[in-house]
PDB file of C-alpha atoms in Angstrom:
ATOM      1  CA  MET A   1     129.082 112.676 109.742  1.00 43.00           C
ATOM      2  CA  PRO A   2     125.431 113.526 109.033  1.00 44.00           C
ATOM      3  CA  ARG A   3     122.665 111.617 110.748  1.00 42.00           C
ATOM      4  CA  VAL A   4     119.913 110.437 108.454  1.00 46.00           C
ATOM      5  CA  ARG A   5     116.417 109.486 109.558  1.00 44.00           C
ATOM      6  CA  VAL A   6     115.103 106.806 107.219  1.00 46.00           C
ATOM      7  CA  PRO A   7     112.162 104.742 108.517  1.00 47.00           C
ATOM      8  CA  LEU A   8     112.279 102.313 105.554  1.00 62.00           C
ATOM      9  CA  ALA A   9     108.611 101.579 106.098  1.00 76.00           C
ATOM     10  CA  ALA A  10     107.317 101.804 102.533  1.00 86.00           C
ATOM     11  CA  GLY A  11     107.623  98.095 101.852  1.00 89.00           C
ATOM     12  CA  ARG A  12     109.900  98.300  98.822  1.00 94.00           C
ATOM     13  CA  LEU A  13     113.313  99.841  98.324  1.00 95.00           C
ATOM     14  CA  TRP A  14     112.336 102.120  95.453  1.00 96.00           C
ATOM     15  CA  LEU A  15     109.436 103.528  97.467  1.00 96.00           C
ATOM     16  CA  ASP A  16     111.705 104.169 100.445  1.00 94.00           C
ATOM     17  CA  PHE A  17     113.996 105.978  98.014  1.00 96.00           C
ATOM     18  CA  VAL A  18     111.138 108.165  96.766  1.00 95.00           C
ATOM     19  CA  ASN A  19     110.302 108.939 100.400  1.00 93.00           C
ATOM     20  CA  THR A  20     113.746 110.431 100.985  1.00 92.00           C
ATOM     21  CA  GLU A  21     112.102 113.617  99.749  1.00 89.00           C
ATOM     22  CA  GLU A  22     109.267 113.852 102.229  1.00 73.00           C
ATOM     23  CA  ALA A  23     108.191 117.351 101.241  1.00 56.00           C
ATOM     24  CA  PRO A  24     109.109 118.085  97.615  1.00 51.00           C
ATOM     25  CA  ARG A  25     108.267 121.764  98.011  1.00 48.00           C
ATOM     26  CA  HIS A  26     110.736 122.247 100.853  1.00 51.00           C
ATOM     27  CA  ALA A  27     114.410 121.681 100.124  1.00 49.00           C
ATOM     28  CA  HIS A  28     115.301 121.294 103.802  1.00 53.00           C
ATOM     29  CA  ALA A  29     113.285 118.062 103.962  1.00 74.00           C
ATOM     30  CA  ASP A  30     115.502 116.317 101.392  1.00 89.00           C
ATOM     31  CA  THR A  31     117.392 113.408 102.938  1.00 91.00           C
ATOM     32  CA  LEU A  32     119.720 113.384  99.920  1.00 94.00           C
ATOM     33  CA  ARG A  33     120.968 116.879 100.668  1.00 92.00           C
ATOM     34  CA  SER A  34     124.606 115.927 100.083  1.00 95.00           C
ATOM     35  CA  PHE A  35     126.641 113.013  98.773  1.00 97.00           C
ATOM     36  CA  ASP A  36     127.554 112.072 102.337  1.00 97.00           C
ATOM     37  CA  SER A  37     123.849 112.001 103.232  1.00 96.00           C
ATOM     38  CA  TYR A  38     123.219 109.855 100.168  1.00 97.00           C
ATOM     39  CA  LEU A  39     125.804 107.346 101.385  1.00 97.00           C
ATOM     40  CA  ALA A  40     124.289 107.415 104.871  1.00 95.00           C
ATOM     41  CA  TRP A  41     120.873 106.557 103.450  1.00 95.00           C
ATOM     42  CA  LEU A  42     122.322 103.738 101.374  1.00 95.00           C
ATOM     43  CA  GLU A  43     123.954 102.322 104.504  1.00 93.00           C
ATOM     44  CA  SER A  44     120.704 102.591 106.474  1.00 90.00           C
ATOM     45  CA  ALA A  45     118.981 100.714 103.640  1.00 91.00           C
ATOM     46  CA  ALA A  46     121.591  97.931 103.957  1.00 88.00           C
ATOM     47  CA  LEU A  47     122.993  98.677 100.494  1.00 91.00           C
ATOM     48  CA  LEU A  48     126.390  99.587 101.924  1.00 90.00           C
ATOM     49  CA  ASP A  49     128.304  98.500 104.968  1.00 88.00           C
ATOM     50  CA  ALA A  50     130.320 100.926 107.075  1.00 90.00           C
ATOM     51  CA  GLY A  51     133.609  99.955 105.451  1.00 91.00           C
ATOM     52  CA  ARG A  52     132.404 100.501 101.901  1.00 92.00           C
ATOM     53  CA  ARG A  53     130.754 103.762 102.874  1.00 95.00           C
ATOM     54  CA  ALA A  54     134.036 105.016 104.341  1.00 96.00           C
ATOM     55  CA  ALA A  55     135.892 103.988 101.188  1.00 95.00           C
ATOM     56  CA  LEU A  56     133.401 105.866  99.007  1.00 96.00           C
ATOM     57  CA  GLN A  57     133.680 108.927 101.230  1.00 97.00           C
ATOM     58  CA  ARG A  58     137.448 108.942 100.727  1.00 97.00           C
ATOM     59  CA  ARG A  59     136.991 108.501  97.000  1.00 96.00           C
ATOM     60  CA  ALA A  60     134.503 111.386  96.923  1.00 97.00           C
ATOM     61  CA  LEU A  61     137.146 113.667  98.394  1.00 97.00           C
ATOM     62  CA  GLU A  62     139.447 112.686  95.533  1.00 96.00           C
ATOM     63  CA  GLN A  63     136.731 112.909  92.864  1.00 96.00           C
ATOM     64  CA  PRO A  64     134.246 115.565  94.037  1.00 96.00           C
ATOM     65  CA  ALA A  65     132.825 116.220  90.569  1.00 96.00           C
ATOM     66  CA  SER A  66     131.942 112.555  90.086  1.00 95.00           C
ATOM     67  CA  ALA A  67     130.353 112.347  93.527  1.00 97.00           C
ATOM     68  CA  THR A  68     128.265 115.450  92.857  1.00 97.00           C
ATOM     69  CA  ALA A  69     127.171 114.084  89.486  1.00 96.00           C
ATOM     70  CA  ALA A  70     126.060 110.815  91.120  1.00 96.00           C
ATOM     71  CA  LEU A  71     124.056 112.731  93.723  1.00 97.00           C
ATOM     72  CA  HIS A  72     122.333 114.837  91.078  1.00 97.00           C
ATOM     73  CA  GLU A  73     121.524 111.725  89.078  1.00 97.00           C
ATOM     74  CA  ALA A  74     120.031 110.023  92.135  1.00 97.00           C
ATOM     75  CA  ARG A  75     117.787 113.027  92.705  1.00 97.00           C
ATOM     76  CA  ARG A  76     116.736 113.058  89.048  1.00 96.00           C
ATOM     77  CA  ILE A  77     115.881 109.363  89.135  1.00 97.00           C
ATOM     78  CA  ARG A  78     113.874 109.913  92.294  1.00 97.00           C
ATOM     79  CA  GLY A  79     112.007 112.752  90.628  1.00 96.00           C
ATOM     80  CA  THR A  80     111.111 110.463  87.729  1.00 97.00           C
ATOM     81  CA  LEU A  81     109.961 107.629  89.974  1.00 97.00           C
ATOM     82  CA  ARG A  82     107.839 109.798  92.285  1.00 96.00           C
ATOM     83  CA  PRO A  83     104.962 110.438  89.819  1.00 96.00           C
ATOM     84  CA  LEU A  84     104.871 106.729  89.020  1.00 96.00           C
ATOM     85  CA  ALA A  85     104.662 105.865  92.724  1.00 96.00           C
ATOM     86  CA  GLU A  86     102.029 108.498  93.455  1.00 94.00           C
ATOM     87  CA  GLN A  87      99.792 107.605  90.512  1.00 94.00           C
ATOM     88  CA  GLY A  88     100.371 103.857  90.398  1.00 91.00           C
ATOM     89  CA  VAL A  89      98.349 102.049  87.745  1.00 91.00           C
ATOM     90  CA  ASN A  90      96.579 105.330  86.994  1.00 93.00           C
ATOM     91  CA  ALA A  91      99.819 106.934  85.813  1.00 93.00           C
ATOM     92  CA  SER A  92      99.667 108.520  82.390  1.00 94.00           C
ATOM     93  CA  GLU A  93     101.569 107.028  79.481  1.00 94.00           C
ATOM     94  CA  ARG A  94     103.968 109.960  79.662  1.00 95.00           C
ATOM     95  CA  VAL A  95     104.772 109.284  83.330  1.00 96.00           C
ATOM     96  CA  THR A  96     105.103 105.536  82.746  1.00 95.00           C
ATOM     97  CA  GLN A  97     107.339 105.902  79.703  1.00 96.00           C
ATOM     98  CA  ALA A  98     109.562 108.440  81.449  1.00 96.00           C
ATOM     99  CA  ALA A  99     110.080 105.968  84.292  1.00 96.00           C
ATOM    100  CA  ILE A 100     110.760 103.071  81.918  1.00 96.00           C
ATOM    101  CA  ILE A 101     113.313 105.095  79.959  1.00 96.00           C
ATOM    102  CA  GLU A 102     115.118 106.046  83.181  1.00 96.00           C
ATOM    103  CA  ILE A 103     115.010 102.487  84.505  1.00 95.00           C
ATOM    104  CA  ASN A 104     116.353 101.026  81.270  1.00 95.00           C
ATOM    105  CA  ARG A 105     119.075 103.652  81.080  1.00 94.00           C
ATOM    106  CA  VAL A 106     120.403 102.702  84.514  1.00 93.00           C
ATOM    107  CA  LEU A 107     119.958  98.956  84.015  1.00 90.00           C
ATOM    108  CA  GLY A 108     121.893  99.241  80.776  1.00 87.00           C
ATOM    109  CA  ARG A 109     125.056 100.030  82.691  1.00 80.00           C
ATOM    110  CA  SER A 110     124.654  97.352  85.344  1.00 70.00           C
ATOM    111  CA  ALA A 111     127.649  95.314  84.227  1.00 65.00           C
ATOM    112  CA  GLY A 112     129.415  93.737  87.146  1.00 67.00           C
ATOM    113  CA  VAL A 113     129.412  90.687  89.371  1.00 69.00           C
ATOM    114  CA  GLN A 114     127.057  89.465  92.047  1.00 71.00           C
ATOM    115  CA  ARG A 115     128.273  87.822  95.215  1.00 74.00           C
ATOM    116  CA  VAL A 116     127.054  86.690  98.599  1.00 82.00           C
ATOM    117  CA  GLU A 117     128.448  88.451 101.656  1.00 76.00           C
ATOM    118  CA  HIS A 118     128.326  87.315 105.267  1.00 79.00           C
ATOM    119  CA  ASP A 119     127.841  89.723 108.155  1.00 76.00           C
ATOM    120  CA  PRO A 120     129.603  88.193 111.200  1.00 80.00           C
ATOM    121  CA  ARG A 121     127.837  90.623 113.524  1.00 79.00           C
ATOM    122  CA  ASP A 122     124.481  88.893 113.196  1.00 82.00           C
ATOM    123  CA  GLY A 123     125.321  85.883 111.029  1.00 81.00           C
ATOM    124  CA  SER A 124     123.166  87.092 108.153  1.00 81.00           C
ATOM    125  CA  PHE A 125     123.860  86.665 104.446  1.00 82.00           C
ATOM    126  CA  GLN A 126     123.174  89.255 101.768  1.00 72.00           C
ATOM    127  CA  ARG A 127     123.508  89.548  98.028  1.00 70.00           C
ATOM    128  CA  ALA A 128     125.935  92.231  96.882  1.00 70.00           C
ATOM    129  CA  PHE A 129     126.535  93.713  93.451  1.00 65.00           C
ATOM    130  CA  LEU A 130     129.979  94.939  92.508  1.00 67.00           C
ATOM    131  CA  SER A 131     129.853  97.206  89.499  1.00 64.00           C
ATOM    132  CA  GLY A 132     132.445  96.882  86.807  1.00 61.00           C
ATOM    133  CA  GLY A 133     132.030 100.564  85.954  1.00 66.00           C
ATOM    134  CA  ASP A 134     131.735 103.840  87.849  1.00 80.00           C
ATOM    135  CA  ALA A 135     131.346 102.996  91.539  1.00 86.00           C
ATOM    136  CA  PHE A 136     129.402 106.195  92.219  1.00 92.00           C
ATOM    137  CA  ALA A 137     126.973 105.727  89.316  1.00 89.00           C
ATOM    138  CA  ALA A 138     126.343 102.104  90.338  1.00 90.00           C
ATOM    139  CA  LEU A 139     125.021 103.067  93.790  1.00 93.00           C
ATOM    140  CA  VAL A 140     121.500 103.658  92.514  1.00 95.00           C
ATOM    141  CA  ILE A 141     121.233 100.377  90.567  1.00 92.00           C
ATOM    142  CA  PRO A 142     119.537  98.363  93.387  1.00 92.00           C
ATOM    143  CA  VAL A 143     116.901 101.093  93.707  1.00 95.00           C
ATOM    144  CA  VAL A 144     116.154 101.015  89.993  1.00 95.00           C
ATOM    145  CA  GLU A 145     116.068  97.203  90.006  1.00 94.00           C
ATOM    146  CA  SER A 146     113.451  97.410  92.767  1.00 95.00           C
ATOM    147  CA  ALA A 147     111.305  99.723  90.623  1.00 96.00           C
ATOM    148  CA  ALA A 148     111.713  97.399  87.644  1.00 95.00           C
ATOM    149  CA  ASP A 149     110.602  94.437  89.756  1.00 95.00           C
ATOM    150  CA  ALA A 150     107.477  96.352  90.794  1.00 95.00           C
ATOM    151  CA  LEU A 151     106.527  96.959  87.171  1.00 95.00           C
ATOM    152  CA  VAL A 152     107.179  93.398  86.034  1.00 95.00           C
ATOM    153  CA  SER A 153     105.422  91.762  89.000  1.00 94.00           C
ATOM    154  CA  GLY A 154     102.311  93.946  88.728  1.00 92.00           C
ATOM    155  CA  GLU A 155     102.794  95.457  92.188  1.00 93.00           C
ATOM    156  CA  LEU A 156     102.025  98.936  90.921  1.00 93.00           C
ATOM    157  CA  SER A 157      98.326  98.351  91.604  1.00 92.00           C
ATOM    158  CA  ARG A 158      99.182  98.152  95.312  1.00 93.00           C
ATOM    159  CA  VAL A 159     101.313 101.292  95.490  1.00 94.00           C
ATOM    160  CA  ARG A 160      99.602 104.139  97.340  1.00 92.00           C
ATOM    161  CA  ARG A 161     100.217 107.698  98.416  1.00 91.00           C
ATOM    162  CA  CYS A 162      99.430 108.422 102.039  1.00 90.00           C
ATOM    163  CA  ALA A 163      95.903 109.817 102.427  1.00 86.00           C
ATOM    164  CA  ALA A 164      96.664 111.835 105.572  1.00 83.00           C
ATOM    165  CA  GLU A 165      95.572 115.457 105.983  1.00 77.00           C
ATOM    166  CA  PRO A 166      97.420 117.781 105.867  1.00 74.00           C
ATOM    167  CA  PRO A 167      98.891 116.020 102.833  1.00 78.00           C
ATOM    168  CA  CYS A 168     101.710 113.563 103.495  1.00 86.00           C
ATOM    169  CA  PRO A 169     103.932 112.923 100.441  1.00 87.00           C
ATOM    170  CA  ARG A 170     105.027 109.436 101.468  1.00 90.00           C
ATOM    171  CA  VAL A 171     104.223 106.454  99.274  1.00 93.00           C
ATOM    172  CA  PHE A 172     103.983 102.810 100.315  1.00 94.00           C
ATOM    173  CA  LEU A 173     103.123  99.293  99.185  1.00 93.00           C
ATOM    174  CA  ASP A 174      99.711  98.258 100.443  1.00 91.00           C
ATOM    175  CA  THR A 175     100.068  94.670 101.616  1.00 89.00           C
ATOM    176  CA  SER A 176      96.800  94.580 103.536  1.00 87.00           C
ATOM    177  CA  ARG A 177      94.437  91.738 102.731  1.00 85.00           C
ATOM    178  CA  ASN A 178      91.621  93.968 101.476  1.00 86.00           C
ATOM    179  CA  GLY A 179      93.908  96.476  99.744  1.00 81.00           C
ATOM    180  CA  ARG A 180      92.417  99.426 101.600  1.00 83.00           C
ATOM    181  CA  ARG A 181      95.337 100.698 103.657  1.00 86.00           C
ATOM    182  CA  ARG A 182      95.285 104.496 103.609  1.00 83.00           C
ATOM    183  CA  TRP A 183      98.233 105.710 105.666  1.00 81.00           C
ATOM    184  CA  CYS A 184     101.975 105.341 105.336  1.00 83.00           C
ATOM    185  CA  ASP A 185     102.272 104.636 109.052  1.00 77.00           C
ATOM    186  CA  MET A 186      99.537 103.948 111.582  1.00 66.00           C
ATOM    187  CA  LYS A 187     101.589 105.345 114.478  1.00 71.00           C
ATOM    188  CA  SER A 188     101.971 108.762 112.863  1.00 66.00           C
ATOM    189  CA  CYS A 189      99.578 109.639 110.058  1.00 82.00           C
ATOM    190  CA  GLY A 190      96.990 107.032 110.997  1.00 57.00           C
ATOM    191  CA  ASN A 191      96.745 108.167 114.605  1.00 58.00           C
ATOM    192  CA  ARG A 192      96.613 111.824 113.571  1.00 62.00           C
ATOM    193  CA  ALA A 193      93.732 111.079 111.200  1.00 51.00           C
ATOM    194  CA  LYS A 194      91.820 109.237 113.913  1.00 60.00           C
ATOM    195  CA  ALA A 195      92.430 112.052 116.394  1.00 55.00           C
ATOM    196  CA  ALA A 196      91.197 114.605 113.840  1.00 53.00           C
ATOM    197  CA  ARG A 197      87.984 112.622 113.313  1.00 55.00           C
ATOM    198  CA  HIS A 198      87.503 112.397 117.075  1.00 49.00           C
ATOM    199  CA  ARG A 199      87.923 116.167 117.466  1.00 52.00           C
ATOM    200  CA  ALA A 200      85.497 116.818 114.620  1.00 52.00           C
ATOM    201  CA  ALA A 201      82.909 114.513 116.187  1.00 53.00           C
ATOM    202  CA  ALA A 202      83.354 116.226 119.561  1.00 54.00           C
ATOM    203  CA  ARG A 203      82.715 119.641 118.023  1.00 59.00           C
ATOM    204  CA  VAL A 204      79.496 118.423 116.448  1.00 58.00           C
ATOM    205  CA  GLY A 205      78.351 116.886 119.726  1.00 55.00           C
ATOM    206  CA  PRO A 206      75.868 114.061 120.315  1.00 58.00           C
ATOM    207  CA  ARG A 207      72.820 113.873 118.098  1.00 59.00           C
ATOM    208  CA  LYS A 208      69.610 115.090 119.669  1.00 58.00           C
ATOM    209  CA  PRO A 209      66.785 112.581 119.818  1.00 59.00           C
ATOM    210  CA  PRO A 210      63.950 113.290 117.364  1.00 60.00           C
ATOM    211  CA  MET A 211      60.971 115.260 118.669  1.00 60.00           C
ATOM    212  CA  PRO A 212      57.918 113.084 119.489  1.00 56.00           C
TER     213      PRO A 212
END
């Protein structure tokens, strides 16, 4: 069973989903490298429990074409949402409309029932959506609903791309009071940026006092 590293630190589900492709130019960095990896990410995002994941894995063995199609669709949706996340309110009309069309297409098939589920391990309660259609195709619905919520609530103005150098492709929701957060994670990109500034200052050295 593949191990998936998903920090879930972006602040919103759809942004965490976009971040599953941390380096779009390098295929090896894709968390959604297989349907099994896709299920593992969904479980880590609390969208599946272990039992449902195992059931879907068994079903994927019986219906490999459907599982592959669902994986490819998830990647396509992610590719449509990434430009919207990276550009935020500055996104072009083409980027915005492409995202809206994709969102509405997925929401249009979200027939099913909602229920509340109880996790006896920690006593928590969670909402769950049981699709009345294709179980594989329905997996991405919560992600798309999260993106739709961001558009409707006006959160897009707070969506940022990490400003770290070398470039970090992660996106995040800036919840800081002044709206000036620059890095996806202070412990990684933020600390590296501060260390780089420190090294640059050390190379320059202290300023010499002006000549009298």
